[in-house]
Amino acid sequence: MDSVRSDRRGTGPRIPLALKILIAGGFGVGKTTLVGSVSEIRPLQTEEVLTDAGIDTDDLTGVEAKNTTTVAMDFGRITINSDLQVYLFGTPGQDRFWFLWDELSFGALGAVVLADTRRLADCFPSVDYFEQRGTPFVVGVNCFEGAQRFSPDSVRTALDLDPEVPVVLCDARDRQSGKAVLVSLVEYVASRRGHPVPAY
Ligand SMILES: Nc1nc2c(ncn2[C@@H]2O[C@H](COP(=O)(O)OP(=O)(O)O)[C@@H](O)[C@H]2O)c(=O)[nH]1
Ligand SMILES: [Mg+2]
């Protein structure tokens, strides 16, 4: 992949190519955590303290210690090399923020749908959203301690995913693990487009 030059003659300073990746999934599945662990800049987060007003809408089962929520989005950046930067957008988990998704997904390379096997149904809306729009996505199963472990294939079956959609087990708190999920998405998109898989 090539960066572009800032002028028409192609001799000006290089402007790195920017890829946009969305991080989606249900409330409390680890989106903010993942963006924070892989981002090289202090992630821009728009967390707000959860209040009693959300009691009926924000299901805290399994993440009772959670006391903040992302109101607009998380934003992070990874520099692959001088020609390529990846921007991460963590989408808000609650249904009441659906209206933001079309804006956020414009021009995106693809998406990571995070899943928690204790609350697998929470990622159905994200899976449906990307399937309907033909946006490539991978599923990252965030393995919380105490949650029963399932194989990627059983998660694929439970979510009724197409066989080629990658399902990757991960720990959203771990930088290398988070990066591996992003790499699986880039490889998947490259393979769908018939490109050779890029080397990192
Ligand atoms: N044990 C464990 N806790 C996690 C993991 N990922 C996130 N958490 C915690 O789960 C809670 C919800 O994560 P958060 O990233 O805010 O979820 P979001 O709503 O999807 O952005 C936070 O308290 C995190 O510290 C994980 O892999 N393991
Ligand atoms: Mg969040």
mmCIF file with all atom_site columns, C-alpha atoms and ligand atoms in Angstrom:
data_model
loop_
_atom_site.group_PDB
_atom_site.id
_atom_site.type_symbol
_atom_site.label_atom_id
_atom_site.label_alt_id
_atom_site.label_comp_id
_atom_site.label_asym_id
_atom_site.label_entity_id
_atom_site.label_seq_id
_atom_site.pdbx_PDB_ins_code
_atom_site.Cartn_x
_atom_site.Cartn_y
_atom_site.Cartn_z
_atom_site.occupancy
_atom_site.B_iso_or_equiv
_atom_site.pdbx_formal_charge
_atom_site.auth_seq_id
_atom_site.auth_comp_id
_atom_site.auth_asym_id
_atom_site.auth_atom_id
_atom_site.pdbx_PDB_model_num
ATOM   1   C  CA  . MET A 1 1   ? 0.000   0.000   0.000  1.00 0.00 ? 1   MET A CA  1
ATOM   2   C  CA  . ASP A 1 2   ? 1.282   3.460   -0.897 1.00 0.00 ? 2   ASP A CA  1
ATOM   3   C  CA  . SER A 1 3   ? 0.969   6.761   0.798  1.00 0.00 ? 3   SER A CA  1
ATOM   4   C  CA  . VAL A 1 4   ? 0.156   9.801   -1.314 1.00 0.00 ? 4   VAL A CA  1
ATOM   5   C  CA  . ARG A 1 5   ? 2.100   13.009  -1.874 1.00 0.00 ? 5   ARG A CA  1
ATOM   6   C  CA  . SER A 1 6   ? 0.619   16.286  -0.836 1.00 0.00 ? 6   SER A CA  1
ATOM   7   C  CA  . ASP A 1 7   ? 1.051   17.924  -4.251 1.00 0.00 ? 7   ASP A CA  1
ATOM   8   C  CA  . ARG A 1 8   ? 0.077   16.966  -7.801 1.00 0.00 ? 8   ARG A CA  1
ATOM   9   C  CA  . ARG A 1 9   ? 3.650   16.436  -8.997 1.00 0.00 ? 9   ARG A CA  1
ATOM   10  C  CA  . GLY A 1 10  ? 4.031   13.812  -6.312 1.00 0.00 ? 10  GLY A CA  1
ATOM   11  C  CA  . THR A 1 11  ? 7.135   15.304  -4.758 1.00 0.00 ? 11  THR A CA  1
ATOM   12  C  CA  . GLY A 1 12  ? 5.612   16.968  -1.687 1.00 0.00 ? 12  GLY A CA  1
ATOM   13  C  CA  . PRO A 1 13  ? 5.599   15.533  1.808  1.00 0.00 ? 13  PRO A CA  1
ATOM   14  C  CA  . ARG A 1 14  ? 4.019   12.104  2.120  1.00 0.00 ? 14  ARG A CA  1
ATOM   15  C  CA  . ILE A 1 15  ? 0.584   11.848  3.594  1.00 0.00 ? 15  ILE A CA  1
ATOM   16  C  CA  . PRO A 1 16  ? 0.158   8.426   5.135  1.00 0.00 ? 16  PRO A CA  1
ATOM   17  C  CA  . LEU A 1 17  ? -2.725  6.275   4.001  1.00 0.00 ? 17  LEU A CA  1
ATOM   18  C  CA  . ALA A 1 18  ? -5.305  6.001   6.760  1.00 0.00 ? 18  ALA A CA  1
ATOM   19  C  CA  . LEU A 1 19  ? -7.439  2.933   7.311  1.00 0.00 ? 19  LEU A CA  1
ATOM   20  C  CA  . LYS A 1 20  ? -10.496 3.101   9.469  1.00 0.00 ? 20  LYS A CA  1
ATOM   21  C  CA  . ILE A 1 21  ? -11.588 0.102   11.514 1.00 0.00 ? 21  ILE A CA  1
ATOM   22  C  CA  . LEU A 1 22  ? -14.707 -0.044  13.635 1.00 0.00 ? 22  LEU A CA  1
ATOM   23  C  CA  . ILE A 1 23  ? -14.884 -1.840  16.972 1.00 0.00 ? 23  ILE A CA  1
ATOM   24  C  CA  . ALA A 1 24  ? -18.456 -2.895  17.641 1.00 0.00 ? 24  ALA A CA  1
ATOM   25  C  CA  . GLY A 1 25  ? -20.363 -5.220  19.965 1.00 0.00 ? 25  GLY A CA  1
ATOM   26  C  CA  . GLY A 1 26  ? -22.732 -5.135  22.880 1.00 0.00 ? 26  GLY A CA  1
ATOM   27  C  CA  . PHE A 1 27  ? -22.602 -3.010  25.995 1.00 0.00 ? 27  PHE A CA  1
ATOM   28  C  CA  . GLY A 1 28  ? -19.719 -3.923  28.330 1.00 0.00 ? 28  GLY A CA  1
ATOM   29  C  CA  . VAL A 1 29  ? -18.067 -6.375  25.925 1.00 0.00 ? 29  VAL A CA  1
ATOM   30  C  CA  . GLY A 1 30  ? -14.683 -4.617  26.007 1.00 0.00 ? 30  GLY A CA  1
ATOM   31  C  CA  . LYS A 1 31  ? -14.712 -2.153  23.071 1.00 0.00 ? 31  LYS A CA  1
ATOM   32  C  CA  . THR A 1 32  ? -13.272 0.777   25.033 1.00 0.00 ? 32  THR A CA  1
ATOM   33  C  CA  . THR A 1 33  ? -10.749 -1.598  26.622 1.00 0.00 ? 33  THR A CA  1
ATOM   34  C  CA  . LEU A 1 34  ? -9.602  -2.918  23.224 1.00 0.00 ? 34  LEU A CA  1
ATOM   35  C  CA  . VAL A 1 35  ? -9.198  0.532   21.658 1.00 0.00 ? 35  VAL A CA  1
ATOM   36  C  CA  . GLY A 1 36  ? -7.260  1.637   24.748 1.00 0.00 ? 36  GLY A CA  1
ATOM   37  C  CA  . SER A 1 37  ? -4.929  -1.367  24.768 1.00 0.00 ? 37  SER A CA  1
ATOM   38  C  CA  . VAL A 1 38  ? -3.914  -1.227  21.097 1.00 0.00 ? 38  VAL A CA  1
ATOM   39  C  CA  . SER A 1 39  ? -3.849  2.540   20.564 1.00 0.00 ? 39  SER A CA  1
ATOM   40  C  CA  . GLU A 1 40  ? -0.489  4.300   20.593 1.00 0.00 ? 40  GLU A CA  1
ATOM   41  C  CA  . ILE A 1 41  ? -2.064  7.611   21.440 1.00 0.00 ? 41  ILE A CA  1
ATOM   42  C  CA  . ARG A 1 42  ? -3.972  8.115   24.633 1.00 0.00 ? 42  ARG A CA  1
ATOM   43  C  CA  . PRO A 1 43  ? -7.351  7.150   23.286 1.00 0.00 ? 43  PRO A CA  1
ATOM   44  C  CA  . LEU A 1 44  ? -9.963  9.793   23.026 1.00 0.00 ? 44  LEU A CA  1
ATOM   45  C  CA  . GLN A 1 45  ? -12.831 8.419   25.017 1.00 0.00 ? 45  GLN A CA  1
ATOM   46  C  CA  . THR A 1 46  ? -16.198 9.817   25.695 1.00 0.00 ? 46  THR A CA  1
ATOM   47  C  CA  . GLU A 1 47  ? -17.084 7.869   28.800 1.00 0.00 ? 47  GLU A CA  1
ATOM   48  C  CA  . GLU A 1 48  ? -19.741 9.084   31.153 1.00 0.00 ? 48  GLU A CA  1
ATOM   49  C  CA  . VAL A 1 49  ? -20.550 7.802   34.590 1.00 0.00 ? 49  VAL A CA  1
ATOM   50  C  CA  . LEU A 1 50  ? -23.523 5.434   34.465 1.00 0.00 ? 50  LEU A CA  1
ATOM   51  C  CA  . THR A 1 51  ? -26.479 6.804   36.319 1.00 0.00 ? 51  THR A CA  1
ATOM   52  C  CA  . ASP A 1 52  ? -29.723 5.347   37.550 1.00 0.00 ? 52  ASP A CA  1
ATOM   53  C  CA  . ALA A 1 53  ? -31.337 6.714   34.386 1.00 0.00 ? 53  ALA A CA  1
ATOM   54  C  CA  . GLY A 1 54  ? -29.835 3.786   32.443 1.00 0.00 ? 54  GLY A CA  1
ATOM   55  C  CA  . ILE A 1 55  ? -30.984 1.038   34.817 1.00 0.00 ? 55  ILE A CA  1
ATOM   56  C  CA  . ASP A 1 56  ? -33.687 -0.176  32.458 1.00 0.00 ? 56  ASP A CA  1
ATOM   57  C  CA  . THR A 1 57  ? -31.582 0.017   29.302 1.00 0.00 ? 57  THR A CA  1
ATOM   58  C  CA  . ASP A 1 58  ? -27.987 -0.871  30.182 1.00 0.00 ? 58  ASP A CA  1
ATOM   59  C  CA  . ASP A 1 59  ? -27.669 -4.530  31.126 1.00 0.00 ? 59  ASP A CA  1
ATOM   60  C  CA  . LEU A 1 60  ? -24.756 -4.897  33.545 1.00 0.00 ? 60  LEU A CA  1
ATOM   61  C  CA  . THR A 1 61  ? -24.991 -8.675  33.995 1.00 0.00 ? 61  THR A CA  1
ATOM   62  C  CA  . GLY A 1 62  ? -21.395 -10.004 34.100 1.00 0.00 ? 62  GLY A CA  1
ATOM   63  C  CA  . VAL A 1 63  ? -19.828 -6.524  34.192 1.00 0.00 ? 63  VAL A CA  1
ATOM   64  C  CA  . GLU A 1 64  ? -21.262 -5.266  37.469 1.00 0.00 ? 64  GLU A CA  1
ATOM   65  C  CA  . ALA A 1 65  ? -18.003 -3.398  38.188 1.00 0.00 ? 65  ALA A CA  1
ATOM   66  C  CA  . LYS A 1 66  ? -18.578 -1.216  35.149 1.00 0.00 ? 66  LYS A CA  1
ATOM   67  C  CA  . ASN A 1 67  ? -19.445 2.308   36.191 1.00 0.00 ? 67  ASN A CA  1
ATOM   68  C  CA  . THR A 1 68  ? -18.916 4.273   32.992 1.00 0.00 ? 68  THR A CA  1
ATOM   69  C  CA  . THR A 1 69  ? -20.317 4.026   29.489 1.00 0.00 ? 69  THR A CA  1
ATOM   70  C  CA  . THR A 1 70  ? -19.197 5.314   26.077 1.00 0.00 ? 70  THR A CA  1
ATOM   71  C  CA  . VAL A 1 71  ? -21.605 8.009   25.014 1.00 0.00 ? 71  VAL A CA  1
ATOM   72  C  CA  . ALA A 1 72  ? -20.316 8.819   21.548 1.00 0.00 ? 72  ALA A CA  1
ATOM   73  C  CA  . MET A 1 73  ? -17.292 6.755   20.608 1.00 0.00 ? 73  MET A CA  1
ATOM   74  C  CA  . ASP A 1 74  ? -13.754 5.704   21.374 1.00 0.00 ? 74  ASP A CA  1
ATOM   75  C  CA  . PHE A 1 75  ? -10.989 6.801   19.072 1.00 0.00 ? 75  PHE A CA  1
ATOM   76  C  CA  . GLY A 1 76  ? -7.469  5.410   18.788 1.00 0.00 ? 76  GLY A CA  1
ATOM   77  C  CA  . ARG A 1 77  ? -4.588  5.247   16.311 1.00 0.00 ? 77  ARG A CA  1
ATOM   78  C  CA  . ILE A 1 78  ? -1.889  2.757   15.339 1.00 0.00 ? 78  ILE A CA  1
ATOM   79  C  CA  . THR A 1 79  ? 1.009   3.621   13.033 1.00 0.00 ? 79  THR A CA  1
ATOM   80  C  CA  . ILE A 1 80  ? 1.933   0.569   10.963 1.00 0.00 ? 80  ILE A CA  1
ATOM   81  C  CA  . ASN A 1 81  ? 4.728   2.404   9.132  1.00 0.00 ? 81  ASN A CA  1
ATOM   82  C  CA  . SER A 1 82  ? 5.380   5.873   7.695  1.00 0.00 ? 82  SER A CA  1
ATOM   83  C  CA  . ASP A 1 83  ? 2.918   5.135   4.881  1.00 0.00 ? 83  ASP A CA  1
ATOM   84  C  CA  . LEU A 1 84  ? 0.082   3.582   6.811  1.00 0.00 ? 84  LEU A CA  1
ATOM   85  C  CA  . GLN A 1 85  ? -1.948  4.501   9.854  1.00 0.00 ? 85  GLN A CA  1
ATOM   86  C  CA  . VAL A 1 86  ? -4.930  2.697   11.298 1.00 0.00 ? 86  VAL A CA  1
ATOM   87  C  CA  . TYR A 1 87  ? -7.664  4.644   13.029 1.00 0.00 ? 87  TYR A CA  1
ATOM   88  C  CA  . LEU A 1 88  ? -9.938  2.805   15.415 1.00 0.00 ? 88  LEU A CA  1
ATOM   89  C  CA  . PHE A 1 89  ? -13.464 3.867   16.188 1.00 0.00 ? 89  PHE A CA  1
ATOM   90  C  CA  . GLY A 1 90  ? -15.222 2.113   19.036 1.00 0.00 ? 90  GLY A CA  1
ATOM   91  C  CA  . THR A 1 91  ? -18.918 2.335   18.366 1.00 0.00 ? 91  THR A CA  1
ATOM   92  C  CA  . PRO A 1 92  ? -21.330 3.005   21.208 1.00 0.00 ? 92  PRO A CA  1
ATOM   93  C  CA  . GLY A 1 93  ? -22.854 -0.237  22.437 1.00 0.00 ? 93  GLY A CA  1
ATOM   94  C  CA  . GLN A 1 94  ? -26.380 0.798   23.232 1.00 0.00 ? 94  GLN A CA  1
ATOM   95  C  CA  . ASP A 1 95  ? -29.223 0.678   20.747 1.00 0.00 ? 95  ASP A CA  1
ATOM   96  C  CA  . ARG A 1 96  ? -30.072 4.297   21.427 1.00 0.00 ? 96  ARG A CA  1
ATOM   97  C  CA  . PHE A 1 97  ? -26.896 5.345   19.590 1.00 0.00 ? 97  PHE A CA  1
ATOM   98  C  CA  . TRP A 1 98  ? -27.647 3.472   16.344 1.00 0.00 ? 98  TRP A CA  1
ATOM   99  C  CA  . PHE A 1 99  ? -27.984 6.758   14.481 1.00 0.00 ? 99  PHE A CA  1
ATOM   100 C  CA  . LEU A 1 100 ? -24.209 7.315   14.862 1.00 0.00 ? 100 LEU A CA  1
ATOM   101 C  CA  . TRP A 1 101 ? -23.281 4.091   13.154 1.00 0.00 ? 101 TRP A CA  1
ATOM   102 C  CA  . ASP A 1 102 ? -23.882 5.144   9.550  1.00 0.00 ? 102 ASP A CA  1
ATOM   103 C  CA  . GLU A 1 103 ? -21.583 8.119   10.033 1.00 0.00 ? 103 GLU A CA  1
ATOM   104 C  CA  . LEU A 1 104 ? -18.935 6.053   11.755 1.00 0.00 ? 104 LEU A CA  1
ATOM   105 C  CA  . SER A 1 105 ? -18.983 3.236   9.226  1.00 0.00 ? 105 SER A CA  1
ATOM   106 C  CA  . PHE A 1 106 ? -18.609 5.498   6.188  1.00 0.00 ? 106 PHE A CA  1
ATOM   107 C  CA  . GLY A 1 107 ? -15.375 4.568   4.419  1.00 0.00 ? 107 GLY A CA  1
ATOM   108 C  CA  . ALA A 1 108 ? -14.418 1.905   6.946  1.00 0.00 ? 108 ALA A CA  1
ATOM   109 C  CA  . LEU A 1 109 ? -12.155 -0.952  5.872  1.00 0.00 ? 109 LEU A CA  1
ATOM   110 C  CA  . GLY A 1 110 ? -14.138 -3.284  8.080  1.00 0.00 ? 110 GLY A CA  1
ATOM   111 C  CA  . ALA A 1 111 ? -15.161 -4.022  11.627 1.00 0.00 ? 111 ALA A CA  1
ATOM   112 C  CA  . VAL A 1 112 ? -14.334 -6.110  14.657 1.00 0.00 ? 112 VAL A CA  1
ATOM   113 C  CA  . VAL A 1 113 ? -17.451 -7.350  16.432 1.00 0.00 ? 113 VAL A CA  1
ATOM   114 C  CA  . LEU A 1 114 ? -16.525 -8.164  20.017 1.00 0.00 ? 114 LEU A CA  1
ATOM   115 C  CA  . ALA A 1 115 ? -18.500 -10.942 21.682 1.00 0.00 ? 115 ALA A CA  1
ATOM   116 C  CA  . ASP A 1 116 ? -18.825 -12.166 25.256 1.00 0.00 ? 116 ASP A CA  1
ATOM   117 C  CA  . THR A 1 117 ? -19.922 -15.808 25.318 1.00 0.00 ? 117 THR A CA  1
ATOM   118 C  CA  . ARG A 1 118 ? -22.004 -15.142 28.458 1.00 0.00 ? 118 ARG A CA  1
ATOM   119 C  CA  . ARG A 1 119 ? -24.104 -12.667 26.484 1.00 0.00 ? 119 ARG A CA  1
ATOM   120 C  CA  . LEU A 1 120 ? -23.651 -13.741 22.903 1.00 0.00 ? 120 LEU A CA  1
ATOM   121 C  CA  . ALA A 1 121 ? -26.984 -12.349 21.732 1.00 0.00 ? 121 ALA A CA  1
ATOM   122 C  CA  . ASP A 1 122 ? -25.739 -8.830  22.508 1.00 0.00 ? 122 ASP A CA  1
ATOM   123 C  CA  . CYS A 1 123 ? -23.608 -8.877  19.371 1.00 0.00 ? 123 CYS A CA  1
ATOM   124 C  CA  . PHE A 1 124 ? -26.441 -9.938  17.022 1.00 0.00 ? 124 PHE A CA  1
ATOM   125 C  CA  . PRO A 1 125 ? -27.365 -6.326  16.150 1.00 0.00 ? 125 PRO A CA  1
ATOM   126 C  CA  . SER A 1 126 ? -23.749 -5.547  15.179 1.00 0.00 ? 126 SER A CA  1
ATOM   127 C  CA  . VAL A 1 127 ? -23.443 -8.747  13.115 1.00 0.00 ? 127 VAL A CA  1
ATOM   128 C  CA  . ASP A 1 128 ? -26.755 -7.977  11.365 1.00 0.00 ? 128 ASP A CA  1
ATOM   129 C  CA  . TYR A 1 129 ? -25.702 -4.402  10.701 1.00 0.00 ? 129 TYR A CA  1
ATOM   130 C  CA  . PHE A 1 130 ? -22.438 -5.330  8.965  1.00 0.00 ? 130 PHE A CA  1
ATOM   131 C  CA  . GLU A 1 131 ? -23.943 -8.322  7.123  1.00 0.00 ? 131 GLU A CA  1
ATOM   132 C  CA  . GLN A 1 132 ? -26.714 -6.136  5.708  1.00 0.00 ? 132 GLN A CA  1
ATOM   133 C  CA  . ARG A 1 133 ? -24.254 -3.530  4.473  1.00 0.00 ? 133 ARG A CA  1
ATOM   134 C  CA  . GLY A 1 134 ? -21.719 -6.015  3.145  1.00 0.00 ? 134 GLY A CA  1
ATOM   135 C  CA  . THR A 1 135 ? -19.052 -4.562  5.471  1.00 0.00 ? 135 THR A CA  1
ATOM   136 C  CA  . PRO A 1 136 ? -16.348 -7.161  6.133  1.00 0.00 ? 136 PRO A CA  1
ATOM   137 C  CA  . PHE A 1 137 ? -16.064 -8.051  9.804  1.00 0.00 ? 137 PHE A CA  1
ATOM   138 C  CA  . VAL A 1 138 ? -14.352 -10.516 12.100 1.00 0.00 ? 138 VAL A CA  1
ATOM   139 C  CA  . VAL A 1 139 ? -15.653 -11.645 15.475 1.00 0.00 ? 139 VAL A CA  1
ATOM   140 C  CA  . GLY A 1 140 ? -13.331 -11.263 18.463 1.00 0.00 ? 140 GLY A CA  1
ATOM   141 C  CA  . VAL A 1 141 ? -14.446 -13.390 21.389 1.00 0.00 ? 141 VAL A CA  1
ATOM   142 C  CA  . ASN A 1 142 ? -13.303 -11.464 24.473 1.00 0.00 ? 142 ASN A CA  1
ATOM   143 C  CA  . CYS A 1 143 ? -12.474 -14.215 26.959 1.00 0.00 ? 143 CYS A CA  1
ATOM   144 C  CA  . PHE A 1 144 ? -13.497 -12.906 30.388 1.00 0.00 ? 144 PHE A CA  1
ATOM   145 C  CA  . GLU A 1 145 ? -12.277 -14.913 33.368 1.00 0.00 ? 145 GLU A CA  1
ATOM   146 C  CA  . GLY A 1 146 ? -14.970 -17.200 34.706 1.00 0.00 ? 146 GLY A CA  1
ATOM   147 C  CA  . ALA A 1 147 ? -16.774 -17.346 31.362 1.00 0.00 ? 147 ALA A CA  1
ATOM   148 C  CA  . GLN A 1 148 ? -17.028 -20.792 29.829 1.00 0.00 ? 148 GLN A CA  1
ATOM   149 C  CA  . ARG A 1 149 ? -14.593 -21.254 26.918 1.00 0.00 ? 149 ARG A CA  1
ATOM   150 C  CA  . PHE A 1 150 ? -16.057 -22.096 23.519 1.00 0.00 ? 150 PHE A CA  1
ATOM   151 C  CA  . SER A 1 151 ? -14.192 -22.932 20.334 1.00 0.00 ? 151 SER A CA  1
ATOM   152 C  CA  . PRO A 1 152 ? -14.260 -20.385 17.512 1.00 0.00 ? 152 PRO A CA  1
ATOM   153 C  CA  . ASP A 1 153 ? -16.289 -22.864 15.465 1.00 0.00 ? 153 ASP A CA  1
ATOM   154 C  CA  . SER A 1 154 ? -18.985 -23.199 18.106 1.00 0.00 ? 154 SER A CA  1
ATOM   155 C  CA  . VAL A 1 155 ? -19.219 -19.386 18.356 1.00 0.00 ? 155 VAL A CA  1
ATOM   156 C  CA  . ARG A 1 156 ? -19.469 -19.222 14.553 1.00 0.00 ? 156 ARG A CA  1
ATOM   157 C  CA  . THR A 1 157 ? -22.329 -21.719 14.618 1.00 0.00 ? 157 THR A CA  1
ATOM   158 C  CA  . ALA A 1 158 ? -24.105 -19.965 17.491 1.00 0.00 ? 158 ALA A CA  1
ATOM   159 C  CA  . LEU A 1 159 ? -23.924 -16.651 15.613 1.00 0.00 ? 159 LEU A CA  1
ATOM   160 C  CA  . ASP A 1 160 ? -24.883 -18.327 12.311 1.00 0.00 ? 160 ASP A CA  1
ATOM   161 C  CA  . LEU A 1 161 ? -21.914 -16.705 10.554 1.00 0.00 ? 161 LEU A CA  1
ATOM   162 C  CA  . ASP A 1 162 ? -20.761 -17.415 7.029  1.00 0.00 ? 162 ASP A CA  1
ATOM   163 C  CA  . PRO A 1 163 ? -17.993 -20.023 7.146  1.00 0.00 ? 163 PRO A CA  1
ATOM   164 C  CA  . GLU A 1 164 ? -15.312 -17.617 5.912  1.00 0.00 ? 164 GLU A CA  1
ATOM   165 C  CA  . VAL A 1 165 ? -15.861 -15.002 8.651  1.00 0.00 ? 165 VAL A CA  1
ATOM   166 C  CA  . PRO A 1 166 ? -12.860 -15.236 10.996 1.00 0.00 ? 166 PRO A CA  1
ATOM   167 C  CA  . VAL A 1 167 ? -13.618 -15.849 14.676 1.00 0.00 ? 167 VAL A CA  1
ATOM   168 C  CA  . VAL A 1 168 ? -10.673 -15.100 16.969 1.00 0.00 ? 168 VAL A CA  1
ATOM   169 C  CA  . LEU A 1 169 ? -10.403 -15.648 20.722 1.00 0.00 ? 169 LEU A CA  1
ATOM   170 C  CA  . CYS A 1 170 ? -8.862  -12.603 22.419 1.00 0.00 ? 170 CYS A CA  1
ATOM   171 C  CA  . ASP A 1 171 ? -8.260  -10.666 25.625 1.00 0.00 ? 171 ASP A CA  1
ATOM   172 C  CA  . ALA A 1 172 ? -9.243  -7.035  25.023 1.00 0.00 ? 172 ALA A CA  1
ATOM   173 C  CA  . ARG A 1 173 ? -6.865  -5.898  27.783 1.00 0.00 ? 173 ARG A CA  1
ATOM   174 C  CA  . ASP A 1 174 ? -3.828  -7.352  26.022 1.00 0.00 ? 174 ASP A CA  1
ATOM   175 C  CA  . ARG A 1 175 ? -2.176  -5.267  23.303 1.00 0.00 ? 175 ARG A CA  1
ATOM   176 C  CA  . GLN A 1 176 ? -0.774  -8.197  21.297 1.00 0.00 ? 176 GLN A CA  1
ATOM   177 C  CA  . SER A 1 177 ? -4.052  -10.056 21.497 1.00 0.00 ? 177 SER A CA  1
ATOM   178 C  CA  . GLY A 1 178 ? -5.973  -6.987  20.330 1.00 0.00 ? 178 GLY A CA  1
ATOM   179 C  CA  . LYS A 1 179 ? -3.534  -6.439  17.476 1.00 0.00 ? 179 LYS A CA  1
ATOM   180 C  CA  . ALA A 1 180 ? -3.940  -10.069 16.390 1.00 0.00 ? 180 ALA A CA  1
ATOM   181 C  CA  . VAL A 1 181 ? -7.688  -9.457  15.996 1.00 0.00 ? 181 VAL A CA  1
ATOM   182 C  CA  . LEU A 1 182 ? -7.010  -6.366  13.859 1.00 0.00 ? 182 LEU A CA  1
ATOM   183 C  CA  . VAL A 1 183 ? -4.497  -8.266  11.736 1.00 0.00 ? 183 VAL A CA  1
ATOM   184 C  CA  . SER A 1 184 ? -7.057  -11.027 11.150 1.00 0.00 ? 184 SER A CA  1
ATOM   185 C  CA  . LEU A 1 185 ? -9.476  -8.372  9.859  1.00 0.00 ? 185 LEU A CA  1
ATOM   186 C  CA  . VAL A 1 186 ? -6.901  -6.813  7.499  1.00 0.00 ? 186 VAL A CA  1
ATOM   187 C  CA  . GLU A 1 187 ? -5.943  -10.280 6.201  1.00 0.00 ? 187 GLU A CA  1
ATOM   188 C  CA  . TYR A 1 188 ? -9.594  -11.176 5.718  1.00 0.00 ? 188 TYR A CA  1
ATOM   189 C  CA  . VAL A 1 189 ? -10.319 -7.967  3.785  1.00 0.00 ? 189 VAL A CA  1
ATOM   190 C  CA  . ALA A 1 190 ? -7.194  -8.496  1.659  1.00 0.00 ? 190 ALA A CA  1
ATOM   191 C  CA  . SER A 1 191 ? -8.228  -12.079 0.861  1.00 0.00 ? 191 SER A CA  1
ATOM   192 C  CA  . ARG A 1 192 ? -11.766 -10.993 -0.074 1.00 0.00 ? 192 ARG A CA  1
ATOM   193 C  CA  . ARG A 1 193 ? -10.346 -8.440  -2.469 1.00 0.00 ? 193 ARG A CA  1
ATOM   194 C  CA  . GLY A 1 194 ? -7.945  -10.990 -3.940 1.00 0.00 ? 194 GLY A CA  1
ATOM   195 C  CA  . HIS A 1 195 ? -4.888  -9.050  -2.751 1.00 0.00 ? 195 HIS A CA  1
ATOM   196 C  CA  . PRO A 1 196 ? -1.803  -10.750 -1.347 1.00 0.00 ? 196 PRO A CA  1
ATOM   197 C  CA  . VAL A 1 197 ? -1.793  -10.597 2.435  1.00 0.00 ? 197 VAL A CA  1
ATOM   198 C  CA  . PRO A 1 198 ? 0.376   -7.629  3.521  1.00 0.00 ? 198 PRO A CA  1
ATOM   199 C  CA  . ALA A 1 199 ? 3.438   -8.276  5.684  1.00 0.00 ? 199 ALA A CA  1
ATOM   200 C  CA  . TYR A 1 200 ? 3.715   -6.332  8.968  1.00 0.00 ? 200 TYR A CA  1
HETATM 201 N  N1  . LIG B 2 .   ? -11.873 -9.698  33.090 1.00 0.00 ? 1   LIG B N1  1
HETATM 202 C  C1  . LIG B 2 .   ? -11.933 -8.970  31.990 1.00 0.00 ? 1   LIG B C1  1
HETATM 203 N  N2  . LIG B 2 .   ? -12.488 -7.762  32.072 1.00 0.00 ? 1   LIG B N2  1
HETATM 204 C  C2  . LIG B 2 .   ? -12.552 -7.037  30.940 1.00 0.00 ? 1   LIG B C2  1
HETATM 205 C  C3  . LIG B 2 .   ? -12.061 -7.499  29.704 1.00 0.00 ? 1   LIG B C3  1
HETATM 206 N  N3  . LIG B 2 .   ? -12.325 -6.562  28.749 1.00 0.00 ? 1   LIG B N3  1
HETATM 207 C  C4  . LIG B 2 .   ? -12.958 -5.555  29.397 1.00 0.00 ? 1   LIG B C4  1
HETATM 208 N  N4  . LIG B 2 .   ? -13.071 -5.831  30.720 1.00 0.00 ? 1   LIG B N4  1
HETATM 209 C  C5  . LIG B 2 .   ? -13.737 -5.031  31.718 1.00 0.00 ? 1   LIG B C5  1
HETATM 210 O  O1  . LIG B 2 .   ? -15.125 -5.094  31.406 1.00 0.00 ? 1   LIG B O1  1
HETATM 211 C  C6  . LIG B 2 .   ? -15.724 -3.837  31.589 1.00 0.00 ? 1   LIG B C6  1
HETATM 212 C  C7  . LIG B 2 .   ? -16.367 -3.380  30.299 1.00 0.00 ? 1   LIG B C7  1
HETATM 213 O  O2  . LIG B 2 .   ? -15.389 -3.042  29.344 1.00 0.00 ? 1   LIG B O2  1
HETATM 214 P  P1  . LIG B 2 .   ? -15.521 -1.781  28.361 1.00 0.00 ? 1   LIG B P1  1
HETATM 215 O  O3  . LIG B 2 .   ? -14.279 -1.785  27.527 1.00 0.00 ? 1   LIG B O3  1
HETATM 216 O  O4  . LIG B 2 .   ? -15.853 -0.527  29.096 1.00 0.00 ? 1   LIG B O4  1
HETATM 217 O  O5  . LIG B 2 .   ? -16.794 -2.212  27.504 1.00 0.00 ? 1   LIG B O5  1
HETATM 218 P  P2  . LIG B 2 .   ? -17.545 -1.445  26.326 1.00 0.00 ? 1   LIG B P2  1
HETATM 219 O  O6  . LIG B 2 .   ? -18.876 -1.041  26.864 1.00 0.00 ? 1   LIG B O6  1
HETATM 220 O  O7  . LIG B 2 .   ? -17.686 -2.493  25.250 1.00 0.00 ? 1   LIG B O7  1
HETATM 221 O  O8  . LIG B 2 .   ? -16.699 -0.291  25.885 1.00 0.00 ? 1   LIG B O8  1
HETATM 222 C  C8  . LIG B 2 .   ? -14.622 -2.887  32.067 1.00 0.00 ? 1   LIG B C8  1
HETATM 223 O  O9  . LIG B 2 .   ? -14.724 -2.795  33.461 1.00 0.00 ? 1   LIG B O9  1
HETATM 224 C  C9  . LIG B 2 .   ? -13.335 -3.588  31.636 1.00 0.00 ? 1   LIG B C9  1
HETATM 225 O  O10 . LIG B 2 .   ? -12.254 -3.314  32.512 1.00 0.00 ? 1   LIG B O10 1
HETATM 226 C  C10 . LIG B 2 .   ? -11.435 -8.795  29.659 1.00 0.00 ? 1   LIG B C10 1
HETATM 227 O  O11 . LIG B 2 .   ? -10.963 -9.268  28.641 1.00 0.00 ? 1   LIG B O11 1
HETATM 228 N  N5  . LIG B 2 .   ? -11.408 -9.481  30.838 1.00 0.00 ? 1   LIG B N5  1
HETATM 229 MG MG  . MG  B 3 .   ? -17.207 1.692   25.823 1.00 0.00 ? 2   MG  B MG  1
#
